[in-house]
Every structure is written in structure tokens, then in C-alpha cells.
Amino acid sequence: MSRWAQEAASTVYAAFRLCFGRDDPCFITRLPADIFVDEIFPQLLVEELLRLRQTNKAFYLLTHEPTIWRRYMRRLHGIPLSQLRPTFQFNHPMANHEIEHLVTTACALERSWRSGFPNIRSVRILLTQYKVVDLKLVPGGKFLVASVKDRSNFRFFIMVYALDVMYGCRLLARLPTFFKVYDLQAKYLEHDGRPGIMISYTRRRFKYGPPQDVDISDYSHKHPIDTVYPLAYEACCVHMRLDSIEPLIRVGLKPQHRGEYMAAAREMESPFRDVLRYETDMEIHAPTLFETAGVPCIGFIEGPGKIQFIQLTDRQKATLQFTDFPGYVGMPHRIRAFRYLPCQHGLFVIRSISTAPGTAVIAFEFYDFPDAPGPHVFDALHGWECADTWNIDDEFVITDPEVPHKKMGPDHPDILPKEECPPTLWVFAPSKEPKGSAYWWFRPVQVQKQRDTEETRYHYMEVPARAQFHHNRYHHERALPGSERTLLLEIDKGITEATPLNKMRRFLWPAERFPQRYPTRQICEPITEVGEECVLAFTDVGTSQVVGDEVNSEGGLAAITWDENSGKVCLAAENGDQIRVCDLAPVVEPHRRLAYKWRQQLINPEAMHTKHQNINLA
């Protein structure tokens, strides 16, 4: 008996042998099922296997066998895969319903993104019963974190939803925050040795109590407040343990059976643990979560000229300030954005320098990361300057320098990236006049190779000869960056907190435009059809205007987030009490698949009495 047959349930294997018998009139189905699974299917591309699935019911059921898709995932090289949660057990039967979905989503999204014609395939609705303030998808798109409040500003919560789980999306946990929170960040990180989701957020309040008839939650969090009453800003972190919520997303639990679901929810302990609360009188913005040397950290900009880094294990704090950029000593410098660079254990910092009223220079600088707590004043290792000729009026955003698929579990497959070097750094900044987006790229360069190991070190040293600009005649633009894929929004800025959404655009810079590349040297057999890459960097996302019209009919866009690897875009309207989950890859909930129902019948011994009555595969 083959390895596949040993892994499959005995009743399922017996059913396959009945289907593929020697007396079948079709000659190809006279072959044993083992030959298909072990010898033929590994030679097919994913698209070829899906076409074979459409020929008859027998192949439809056989091509859903989880062993096939586990093999595909192990060979999924050069294609970004959704980030697997740390508690995901790759080889466990409970993960069978997720494997095929992960592979087909990765292949479909890669094809549509490269071709330049991504489309919104489906839209799902999550009811919140509250106004949504901010949204953040955990990398991989499995969990969604939302900041919500009621319309009377009495109750404020962080709500965590599970997406793409058996029997539909669901709310898992809710945490009261007492004030409106924004700048949500979420990432898989360990705390006290337990894997989970680290959630950071920012909130503000009046330092000495609220003045009469003034509510801080009525003010937009997207713009600074000019008030005579001093404000206190807080940077907070909470950790949600995954082992506490796994019982609520297990395969056999149905939320429709409210009694069973609520009983399981009552039995579990609170998943949230307070990790950090840092208070300051200066404005906090651009928070980021990252890990350095195995230690989880948070970093954020405090005021115009400082960056704070706090270790979330022992709360040691390092305060960074920077010397003036050469040639502009004594002029006002303001930190606009930063990123931690794991490949070189350093920092990438963007500052704007006011040279005269209405005139500014943008400085891109690289620094060392502090190895000790306390205050530090650093000189840049190297930097470049660029004149601000576009009147940039909003925050800069930087793509994630970490690899898009990080191995989180010991049994997770190793996915090779497209290049051996770290991802390209992209910087986007919306311009006011003319309308559009200015953007820059920074490429890693091989600096040295370790003598004792095969590891090659890279530093970000390669820069473009000039800045790029995407002109938009009618609308403003805002970028939602990832590691390799970026989503752009066409919006109309106004005086309200919500913004009208026109449409979405896909951004992918053609690889041949880079002067130097570092392709993966290991030979990889392709598992999917890879077409020609679109020569256009900007293309529209199909049907995104329809979604924009629906959101605008409810008051405009209040919050949006996206995950580049799962292709999910989650957005909320100003006057709505719901979240729209838009999928750029085809998604079918596992329990709605016909193959899942047939497989459950086969595993059930009572369903094996009569072949024609219960299986009906002929």
C-alpha cells in the first residue's frame, strides 16, 4: 500500500478502489488510484490538475486529496504564499481543508498580479454593530483586527475576527480600550514563550480631564489637533495567545449551533495579555512591530525628531535622535517615516528638511540599530537627498523589508523567494499639487560573504538615478504597501474624516527595469502557469469602482487594510456598521465545497453500505 493510501482514511481508500476498477469502460480510470496520486499528478501544473478535476466526479473527488496539495506547497518556490500562523500544523489532518486553498490562492493571485489584470472576485460582509475606526489584517489574511466605537462615544473596543475558517468568518475576541484607538499594527510574535498575535495601537486623551462639552473621540485621528488643552498620547501593546482561540476555529465547531459555540467560548480563558503602555506629551505616529535577535520590539516616532524603540520582553527603551543632514545644519528636520532592516540590523529613516517657507528637501538615510538602551545620537552611514517639487502633504509609507513568507513552525514548508537578496524597499508619498504619488526604490547590494558559512550579506546601497512620479489628473492617491505588491487608492480628500473612494490600482514594477538582480540559484520546477509580466507598473483593479460606489453611498471610506499574499482587502464605510472583505483571489468556504461533503460521507462508515446510493461517483 502506498504512502498516500496509508495517510488516507481506510473507507476513502476503499471508495477510490471501487471507482477506479478494472472493469471501468474508460481505460485511464482502470489504473490504480495510487498511480494517479503518486506518479501522474506530481507531473501536472496546478491549472492542469484543476482542468482534470472537471472531467468527472471521480477525478473531482480524487484531486481534492490533501496529500496532493501538500506536495504542491512544498514545491511552491518564487510565488508569495500566505503567512502561516505559528500554531498551524502542516501535517495534521485538521489542516486538510486549508492546504488546497492556500496553494490555489497563491497561484491565482500571482497570475493576475503579473498579468496586470487583478479583479475583485467576491465580497463578503462582516457585521460589527459599531462604527469602524481602523483596520489591520494580520500577515497571511487569517485574522482581522478592528478598532470600533459606538456612535455615542461611550464604548470602544478592539475586535478580532477569523477569516477563511470552516463554517464561515466569525468574531473571536473583544477587548475594551476606553478611548478611540488608531494606528493599529498586528503581527505574529511570541510573548512569554507562547505564540500569538501582538497588537499595537495608539490612543490620546486630554491630560487633565476632558473640558466641558468637548469629546476627544469626535476629532479625527488622521490630523493633529490644535487645542489649548494639553493632550496625552499612549502607545499600547497587547498579546493575544493563539492557543486560547484555536478551539473557536477548529474544524468541527459550527457557529450556527449557538449553544455549542458559546459553551466553547465561555470555557476558554481570556486570550489578551497587557504588554506595554507608554505615555508621552508628544504626538506618536508611524508605529511598527518587528523582531530583532529573537526579541519582539515596537518602534514609533515621538514628536518631530525622535524615534523610540522598546523591547516588549523587559521594556528596555532606546531613544534615537539624529544629527543634521550635511549641508543643512541648523535647519528644521522632521522625521517622516522609518523601517527596521533585518538584513543589515539597521534603520532606514526618511526626514524632511525645511530650507525656506514652502520649500523642503527629502533626506533618505541609513543608520545602525542601537545595541543598548538609553539615549543615542547617531550619524548616518550614508544618505541621499531629493528636492520636494511635488508639495508632499501626507505621511511617507515604506514597504516591508522582511521576506513575505516567514517560516513560523518547525513543520512548515520552506518557500524559496524569487531572489536571494532581501525585498526591494519602496517609498511612496502622496503629492498635493500636482495630484499623484512620488515614489522611490532602494535595492540591496551584496557586500560580503561569510567565510565560515554560505550566507551572503546585503546592504541597501543601490538607489534610482531620479525619483519617479505617477501623475493623476483628477484624484489624490494613497499607497498600501507590502513586501512585493502594493495597492494604490484613488481618493478625494475633503474636510471630513472619511474620504470618497474612486477605485483601486495595482502596482508592480517590472523586474527587468532594475540594473542588477539576484535570482535564486536553486533549480525549481514550476507548479503553475506563469505568463508574461505586464510592462505597465500601474493598472486598475477590476470592479473596484463598484466597491467604491457602494462605500461612498454610505459616507465614504473610513478605514482600509490589505494583505498582499492572501489578496484580501478589508474596508469600512463612515456610516456603516459592517466590514467588506474583498478577495482578489477566488475563495470558496471549505464547508461549501461539494468535495468536502462527499469526503465526509465516505469517512462515515454508515455511508459505505451502497456504492450507488451514497457515493454515486460513476
XYZ file of C-alpha atoms in Angstrom:
618
model
C 0.000 0.000 0.000
C 1.354 3.414 -0.970
C 2.188 6.201 1.430
C -0.823 8.149 0.171
C -3.138 5.218 0.925
C -1.682 4.891 4.425
C -2.379 8.563 5.102
C -5.946 8.436 3.751
C -8.854 7.065 5.727
C -9.473 3.371 5.035
C -13.041 3.949 3.881
C -11.944 6.701 1.499
C -9.241 4.472 0.035
C -11.747 1.645 -0.416
C -14.111 4.013 -2.210
C -11.341 5.089 -4.588
C -10.636 1.455 -5.441
C -14.293 0.953 -6.247
C -14.291 3.993 -8.517
C -11.107 3.063 -10.386
C -11.833 -0.574 -11.146
C -10.504 -2.802 -13.924
C -13.977 -3.143 -15.495
C -14.444 0.603 -15.994
C -15.168 1.443 -19.685
C -12.711 4.356 -19.538
C -9.189 2.948 -19.935
C -7.391 5.657 -17.938
C -9.538 5.031 -14.880
C -8.507 1.378 -14.874
C -5.235 2.468 -13.339
C -4.986 2.185 -9.558
C -5.627 5.372 -7.625
C -2.078 5.165 -6.239
C -0.656 5.682 -9.727
C -2.611 8.901 -10.165
C -1.719 10.377 -6.785
C 1.929 9.269 -6.590
C 3.062 9.260 -10.226
C 0.794 11.250 -12.556
C -0.458 14.203 -10.516
C 3.046 15.359 -9.419
C 3.879 15.909 -13.103
C 0.916 18.269 -13.659
C 0.697 22.003 -13.121
C -1.966 23.264 -10.736
C -4.075 24.532 -13.632
C -3.827 21.164 -15.427
C -4.956 19.354 -12.296
C -7.947 21.697 -11.954
C -8.905 21.031 -15.584
C -8.711 17.276 -14.968
C -10.978 17.788 -11.973
C -13.763 18.960 -14.295
C -13.900 15.740 -16.352
C -15.936 13.523 -13.973
C -16.944 13.102 -10.365
C -14.275 10.539 -9.611
C -11.425 12.862 -10.596
C -13.221 15.723 -8.880
C -13.017 13.892 -5.578
C -9.561 12.415 -6.088
C -7.920 15.760 -6.948
C -9.066 17.160 -3.591
C -6.892 14.673 -1.725
C -4.799 16.751 0.767
C -1.607 14.773 0.068
C -1.519 16.189 -3.468
C -1.711 19.779 -2.276
C 0.858 19.305 0.459
C 3.318 18.233 -2.231
C 2.435 21.293 -4.298
C 3.028 23.593 -1.330
C 6.478 22.119 -0.699
C 7.369 22.984 -4.312
C 5.834 26.474 -4.252
C 9.037 28.428 -4.944
C 9.169 32.004 -6.186
C 5.467 32.632 -5.509
C 4.461 34.502 -2.333
C 2.457 32.239 -0.024
C 0.125 33.440 2.707
C 1.884 33.644 6.057
C 1.054 30.541 8.099
C 0.156 31.103 11.741
C 2.625 29.636 14.284
C 0.066 27.127 15.577
C -0.715 25.815 12.081
C 0.162 22.097 11.961
C 1.082 21.433 8.362
C 0.998 17.623 8.564
C -2.043 17.313 10.843
C -5.353 16.077 9.345
C -7.118 19.089 10.880
C -5.275 21.288 8.353
C -6.510 19.359 5.317
C -9.185 21.894 4.387
C -6.675 24.780 4.343
C -3.845 23.371 2.216
C -5.554 23.469 -1.185
C -6.982 26.927 -0.521
C -3.517 28.322 0.290
C -1.911 26.893 -2.867
C -4.656 27.873 -5.319
C -4.894 31.369 -3.822
C -1.139 31.923 -4.194
C -1.112 30.725 -7.810
C -4.234 32.644 -8.882
C -3.082 35.891 -7.274
C 0.388 35.618 -8.813
C -1.066 35.116 -12.297
C -3.491 38.033 -12.079
C -0.969 40.374 -10.452
C 1.758 39.662 -13.012
C -0.610 39.950 -15.942
C -1.817 43.356 -14.744
C -5.493 42.399 -14.557
C -6.427 41.639 -10.944
C -10.133 41.587 -10.172
C -12.239 41.587 -7.050
C -13.648 38.045 -7.220
C -16.010 38.190 -4.239
C -17.190 40.472 -1.444
C -18.192 39.209 1.982
C -19.815 41.203 4.787
C -18.834 41.147 8.471
C -21.375 42.768 10.785
C -19.828 44.780 13.627
C -22.765 46.729 15.167
C -20.251 49.539 15.722
C -18.562 52.277 13.737
C -15.185 51.105 12.448
C -12.262 53.424 13.208
C -9.268 51.440 11.927
C -8.494 48.029 10.422
C -5.431 45.795 10.207
C -5.014 42.357 8.631
C -2.535 40.046 10.318
C 0.041 38.871 7.711
C -1.463 35.908 5.892
C -5.027 37.242 5.996
C -6.253 34.664 8.512
C -7.172 37.201 11.200
C -8.557 40.743 11.048
C -8.133 43.294 13.842
C -10.628 46.164 14.011
C -10.871 49.259 16.196
C -14.543 50.145 16.728
C -16.700 52.504 18.781
C -20.383 53.143 19.247
C -21.991 56.233 17.741
C -22.378 57.861 21.174
C -18.656 57.570 22.065
C -19.413 55.529 25.185
C -17.835 52.193 24.310
C -14.598 51.426 22.467
C -13.248 48.001 21.558
C -10.605 46.081 19.639
C -12.309 43.185 17.868
C -10.511 40.196 16.329
C -12.155 38.207 13.518
C -11.172 34.878 11.970
C -11.405 34.690 8.168
C -11.410 31.659 5.845
C -12.250 29.156 8.557
C -14.636 26.223 8.421
C -18.307 27.305 8.542
C -17.643 30.981 7.867
C -15.950 34.052 9.311
C -16.564 34.818 12.960
C -15.735 37.154 15.816
C -13.224 35.572 18.207
C -12.477 38.102 20.923
C -13.174 41.667 22.018
C -11.050 43.956 24.188
C -12.335 47.235 25.729
C -9.961 50.191 25.211
C -11.923 53.053 26.925
C -10.785 55.565 24.274
C -10.746 55.603 20.477
C -7.652 53.776 19.250
C -5.949 54.082 15.862
C -2.697 53.230 14.045
C -3.356 49.523 14.502
C -0.468 47.134 13.907
C -0.646 43.338 14.207
C 1.965 40.633 13.741
C 2.704 37.051 14.768
C 5.119 37.329 17.707
C 5.833 35.291 20.818
C 5.365 36.601 24.337
C 6.443 34.670 27.441
C 7.266 31.740 25.185
C 3.743 31.436 23.767
C 2.940 32.180 20.103
C 0.247 34.694 19.353
C -0.699 37.968 17.701
C 0.957 41.112 19.017
C -1.399 44.080 18.573
C -0.201 47.652 18.992
C -2.338 50.774 18.929
C -2.234 54.470 19.747
C -4.760 56.479 21.700
C -4.979 60.019 23.018
C -6.901 61.828 25.723
C -6.948 65.157 27.494
C -4.160 65.094 30.045
C -6.056 66.785 32.851
C -9.530 65.553 32.065
C -11.922 66.485 29.266
C -13.126 70.105 29.047
C -16.815 70.764 29.224
C -18.775 69.746 26.117
C -15.616 68.525 24.344
C -15.103 64.864 23.412
C -11.678 63.874 22.081
C -13.248 60.978 20.148
C -15.134 63.443 17.934
C -11.867 64.682 16.446
C -10.195 62.976 13.514
C -7.185 60.866 14.412
C -5.720 61.437 10.942
C -4.813 65.057 11.638
C -3.202 66.882 14.601
C -5.470 68.805 16.962
C -4.837 72.466 17.690
C -6.210 72.909 21.212
C -5.291 74.910 24.291
C -5.877 71.838 26.451
C -2.803 69.562 26.687
C -3.090 66.035 25.326
C -1.535 62.779 26.482
C -0.599 60.140 23.894
C -0.255 56.448 24.666
C 1.429 53.655 22.707
C -0.012 50.326 23.864
C 0.595 46.662 23.081
C -1.484 43.605 23.904
C -0.735 39.982 23.080
C -3.470 37.559 22.017
C -2.417 33.954 22.512
C -3.311 31.675 19.630
C -3.689 28.558 21.752
C -6.568 30.267 23.565
C -8.584 30.924 20.398
C -7.759 27.771 18.417
C -10.762 25.921 19.972
C -13.073 28.512 18.378
C -11.776 27.873 14.836
C -11.483 24.101 14.986
C -13.000 22.178 12.108
C -15.942 20.567 13.911
C -17.290 23.696 15.626
C -20.256 25.376 13.923
C -21.143 28.956 14.953
C -24.671 28.254 13.721
C -25.052 25.938 16.720
C -25.048 28.830 19.149
C -25.221 26.712 22.304
C -22.131 24.657 21.476
C -20.194 27.674 20.207
C -20.985 29.845 23.252
C -20.137 26.980 25.600
C -16.698 26.675 23.970
C -16.214 30.449 24.210
C -17.095 30.521 27.925
C -14.674 27.732 28.728
C -11.649 29.446 27.213
C -9.563 31.887 29.234
C -9.115 35.483 28.200
C -6.650 35.498 25.275
C -5.384 39.056 25.849
C -2.373 39.985 27.962
C -1.245 43.574 28.505
C 2.338 44.002 27.343
C 3.079 47.737 27.182
C 1.621 51.159 27.889
C 3.888 54.104 27.150
C 2.636 57.649 27.778
C 4.068 60.926 26.479
C 3.040 64.541 25.907
C 4.285 64.481 22.319
C 2.414 63.122 19.322
C 3.022 59.447 18.455
C 2.785 58.222 14.875
C 4.127 55.610 12.426
C 4.309 52.669 14.895
C 5.824 49.380 13.718
C 6.263 45.918 15.232
C 9.342 43.857 14.463
C 11.711 41.265 15.902
C 15.444 41.599 16.321
C 17.655 38.785 17.620
C 14.518 36.906 18.646
C 13.246 39.783 20.822
C 9.900 41.420 19.919
C 10.075 45.215 19.748
C 7.945 48.209 18.936
C 9.180 51.428 17.393
C 7.398 54.723 16.795
C 8.105 58.373 16.057
C 7.658 60.696 19.034
C 7.352 64.359 18.172
C 9.175 65.760 15.166
C 12.700 64.457 15.825
C 12.819 61.291 17.980
C 12.304 57.571 17.449
C 11.566 55.341 20.427
C 12.371 51.624 20.450
C 11.019 49.490 23.288
C 11.699 45.805 23.856
C 8.408 44.087 24.692
C 10.032 41.455 26.929
C 11.743 43.646 29.551
C 10.524 47.118 28.375
C 14.029 48.496 27.891
C 13.845 51.703 25.870
C 16.254 53.266 23.406
C 15.712 56.869 22.284
C 17.225 57.855 18.948
C 17.960 61.310 17.651
C 19.961 62.132 14.547
C 22.476 64.753 13.551
C 21.530 67.268 10.864
C 21.899 66.200 7.270
C 25.170 67.509 5.746
C 24.662 70.829 4.046
C 21.516 71.651 6.043
C 22.896 72.141 9.556
C 20.656 74.272 11.747
C 17.580 73.901 9.552
C 14.390 72.266 10.891
C 14.412 68.471 10.401
C 11.302 66.328 10.769
C 11.185 62.509 10.772
C 8.518 61.325 8.339
C 8.935 57.518 8.350
C 11.346 54.715 9.275
C 11.822 50.954 8.966
C 13.937 48.364 10.750
C 16.105 46.435 8.272
C 16.665 42.827 9.415
C 19.228 42.036 6.705
C 21.732 44.604 7.974
C 20.455 45.151 11.532
C 19.970 48.816 10.778
C 17.446 51.561 10.208
C 16.074 53.311 7.170
C 14.914 56.840 8.064
C 13.190 59.478 5.930
C 13.364 63.116 7.034
C 12.076 66.323 5.507
C 14.191 69.470 5.848
C 12.603 72.897 5.658
C 15.064 75.107 3.760
C 12.708 78.064 3.347
C 8.972 78.752 3.775
C 7.202 76.458 1.310
C 10.447 74.743 0.228
C 11.699 71.393 1.508
C 14.291 68.704 0.854
C 13.731 64.989 1.468
C 16.611 63.018 3.003
C 16.851 59.206 2.805
C 19.332 57.895 5.392
C 20.601 54.569 6.722
C 21.704 54.156 10.350
C 22.936 51.482 12.725
C 20.433 49.981 15.141
C 21.148 50.738 18.840
C 22.568 47.773 20.729
C 21.989 49.260 24.193
C 19.129 51.098 25.906
C 19.208 54.802 26.691
C 19.515 57.984 24.613
C 21.546 57.926 21.390
C 22.558 60.480 18.783
C 23.544 58.841 15.506
C 25.301 59.944 12.366
C 24.064 58.473 9.103
C 26.092 55.696 7.488
C 25.094 57.047 4.086
C 22.236 59.050 2.654
C 20.730 60.770 -0.367
C 18.716 63.916 -0.798
C 15.882 64.828 -3.144
C 14.131 68.158 -3.635
C 10.432 68.150 -2.793
C 8.975 69.501 -6.022
C 5.555 67.895 -5.508
C 4.363 69.574 -2.286
C 4.077 66.315 -0.345
C 1.446 66.891 2.310
C 0.983 63.474 3.897
C 2.982 60.705 5.547
C 5.524 58.635 3.668
C 4.978 54.858 3.607
C 7.722 52.246 3.223
C 7.292 48.660 2.084
C 8.048 45.811 4.480
C 11.736 44.766 4.283
C 11.024 41.298 5.698
C 10.561 38.300 3.429
C 6.878 37.912 2.505
C 6.695 34.335 3.825
C 8.462 33.712 7.103
C 8.654 30.175 8.434
C 6.781 30.207 11.757
C 6.545 26.499 12.613
C 9.005 23.572 12.582
C 6.891 21.540 10.131
C 6.087 24.449 7.803
C 7.488 24.132 4.268
C 10.494 26.155 3.176
C 9.454 28.584 0.436
C 12.247 29.981 -1.720
C 11.822 33.652 -2.706
C 12.238 34.940 -6.248
C 15.591 36.500 -5.365
C 18.287 35.557 -2.879
C 18.537 39.153 -1.691
C 16.052 40.884 0.679
C 12.987 42.550 -0.875
C 13.301 45.896 -2.630
C 12.435 48.895 -0.468
C 9.764 51.118 -1.993
C 8.826 54.541 -0.648
C 5.526 56.201 -1.584
C 4.422 59.746 -0.794
C 1.157 61.400 -1.919
C 1.555 64.811 -3.532
C -0.880 67.684 -3.285
C -0.040 69.656 -6.412
C 0.196 68.087 -8.877
C -2.006 65.206 -7.728
C -0.465 61.777 -7.730
C 2.286 59.850 -5.964
C 6.046 60.251 -5.815
C 7.927 57.012 -5.276
C 11.491 55.765 -4.945
C 13.134 52.325 -4.818
C 16.210 51.135 -2.894
C 17.834 47.842 -3.855
C 20.103 45.626 -1.730
C 23.674 45.087 -2.880
C 25.865 42.116 -1.983
C 28.571 43.420 0.338
C 30.390 40.352 1.600
C 30.156 36.604 2.047
C 30.805 34.920 5.360
C 33.895 32.677 5.313
C 32.572 30.011 7.651
C 29.063 29.801 6.142
C 27.340 30.120 2.790
C 25.363 33.137 3.990
C 25.649 36.263 1.888
C 25.119 39.693 3.425
C 23.286 42.510 1.680
C 23.031 46.228 2.362
C 20.664 48.699 0.756
C 23.070 50.746 -1.362
C 21.552 50.917 -4.847
C 19.281 53.919 -5.489
C 17.492 55.210 -8.605
C 19.026 57.984 -10.651
C 15.909 60.086 -10.112
C 12.583 59.963 -8.307
C 9.555 58.519 -10.070
C 6.183 60.236 -10.168
C 2.747 58.927 -11.087
C 0.518 61.766 -12.218
C -3.219 61.627 -11.538
C -5.269 64.343 -13.161
C -8.420 64.088 -11.053
C -7.768 62.248 -7.786
C -5.342 62.029 -4.906
C -3.539 58.750 -4.250
C -2.645 56.718 -1.201
C -0.417 53.628 -1.115
C -0.930 50.457 0.927
C 2.484 48.778 0.625
C 3.523 45.167 1.150
C 6.848 43.425 0.588
C 6.429 42.702 -3.127
C 2.954 44.008 -4.036
C 1.443 47.434 -3.435
C -2.171 48.553 -3.658
C -2.923 52.184 -4.542
C -6.166 54.000 -3.760
C -7.648 56.838 -5.760
C -9.382 59.097 -3.234
C -10.828 62.586 -2.936
C -9.577 64.407 0.115
C -12.018 66.594 1.995
C -12.509 68.238 5.346
C -14.177 65.165 6.866
C -12.505 62.113 8.382
C -13.920 59.818 5.675
C -12.683 60.101 2.098
C -14.569 59.224 -1.110
C -13.007 56.188 -2.805
C -12.836 56.196 -6.597
C -11.036 52.922 -7.346
C -8.022 50.748 -6.541
C -4.886 50.206 -8.581
C -2.264 47.503 -8.636
C 1.432 48.465 -8.576
C 4.188 46.096 -9.696
C 7.489 47.376 -11.034
C 8.750 45.223 -13.951
C 11.801 43.322 -12.719
C 13.838 43.960 -15.878
C 13.966 47.681 -15.059
C 16.314 47.074 -12.138
C 20.015 47.425 -13.026
C 21.078 44.335 -11.058
C 19.188 41.233 -9.931
C 19.962 38.234 -7.709
C 17.734 35.361 -8.913
C 17.501 32.221 -6.818
C 20.190 29.783 -7.954
C 18.411 26.649 -6.857
C 16.607 24.925 -9.709
C 12.851 24.812 -9.069
C 10.251 23.023 -11.139
C 7.247 25.298 -11.732
C 3.868 24.171 -10.419
C 1.738 26.861 -12.044
C 1.378 28.584 -15.387
C 3.410 31.806 -15.307
C 2.543 34.208 -18.112
C 4.309 37.278 -19.392
C 4.782 40.088 -16.896
C 2.839 43.255 -17.663
C 5.081 46.118 -18.759
C 2.827 48.669 -17.023
C 3.590 49.412 -13.395
C 0.088 50.786 -12.662
C -3.133 49.025 -13.725
C -6.697 49.175 -12.421
C -8.202 46.529 -10.158
C -11.320 45.239 -11.882
C -14.731 46.093 -10.316
C -13.046 48.238 -7.648
C -15.117 51.207 -8.819
C -18.281 49.285 -7.955
C -16.991 48.701 -4.422
C -16.013 52.383 -4.222
C -19.514 53.472 -5.217
C -21.026 51.264 -2.516
C -18.691 52.680 0.120
C -19.316 56.266 -0.997
C -23.071 55.745 -0.739
C -22.515 55.076 2.973
C -20.498 58.220 3.686
C -17.066 57.416 2.227
C -14.054 55.348 3.223
C -13.361 55.297 6.973
C -10.752 52.509 7.213
C -8.973 50.086 4.888
C -6.290 47.404 5.082
C -4.935 44.753 2.756
C -2.741 41.647 2.777
C -0.547 41.140 -0.287
C -0.227 37.349 -0.096
C -3.842 36.352 0.505
C -5.234 39.100 -1.747
C -7.724 40.331 0.845
C -8.836 43.971 1.013
C -10.946 44.899 4.054
C -12.666 48.270 4.154
C -15.366 50.039 6.150
C -17.644 52.989 5.368
C -18.187 56.041 7.568
C -21.911 55.500 8.148
C -21.953 51.703 8.019
C -21.744 49.125 10.791
C -20.064 46.465 8.698
C -16.742 45.466 7.135
C -16.439 44.487 3.492
C -13.937 41.685 2.840
C -12.934 41.800 -0.837
C -10.986 38.871 -2.286
C -8.656 39.312 -5.262
C -8.271 35.530 -5.483
C -11.125 33.006 -5.828
C -12.321 31.924 -2.388
C -14.818 29.167 -1.620
C -15.502 28.477 2.031
C -14.387 24.883 2.754
C -17.736 23.634 4.067
C -19.462 24.798 0.860
C -17.288 22.638 -1.398
C -19.043 19.611 -2.797
C -15.875 17.533 -2.438
C -15.835 18.196 1.304
C -19.391 16.891 1.664
C -18.608 13.797 -0.398
C -15.475 13.113 1.602
C -17.410 13.374 4.864
C -19.868 10.796 3.511
C -17.018 8.456 2.623
C -15.362 8.733 6.011
C -18.703 7.980 7.687
C -18.927 4.151 7.868
C -22.717 4.267 7.528
C -22.289 5.827 4.094
C -20.421 2.818 2.714
C -23.366 0.379 2.591
C -24.240 1.010 -1.024
C -21.929 2.399 -3.670
C -24.623 3.720 -5.968
C -26.770 5.171 -3.202
C -24.222 7.085 -1.153
C -21.229 7.679 -3.424
C -22.800 7.859 -6.876
C -19.470 8.589 -8.483
C -19.975 6.617 -11.649
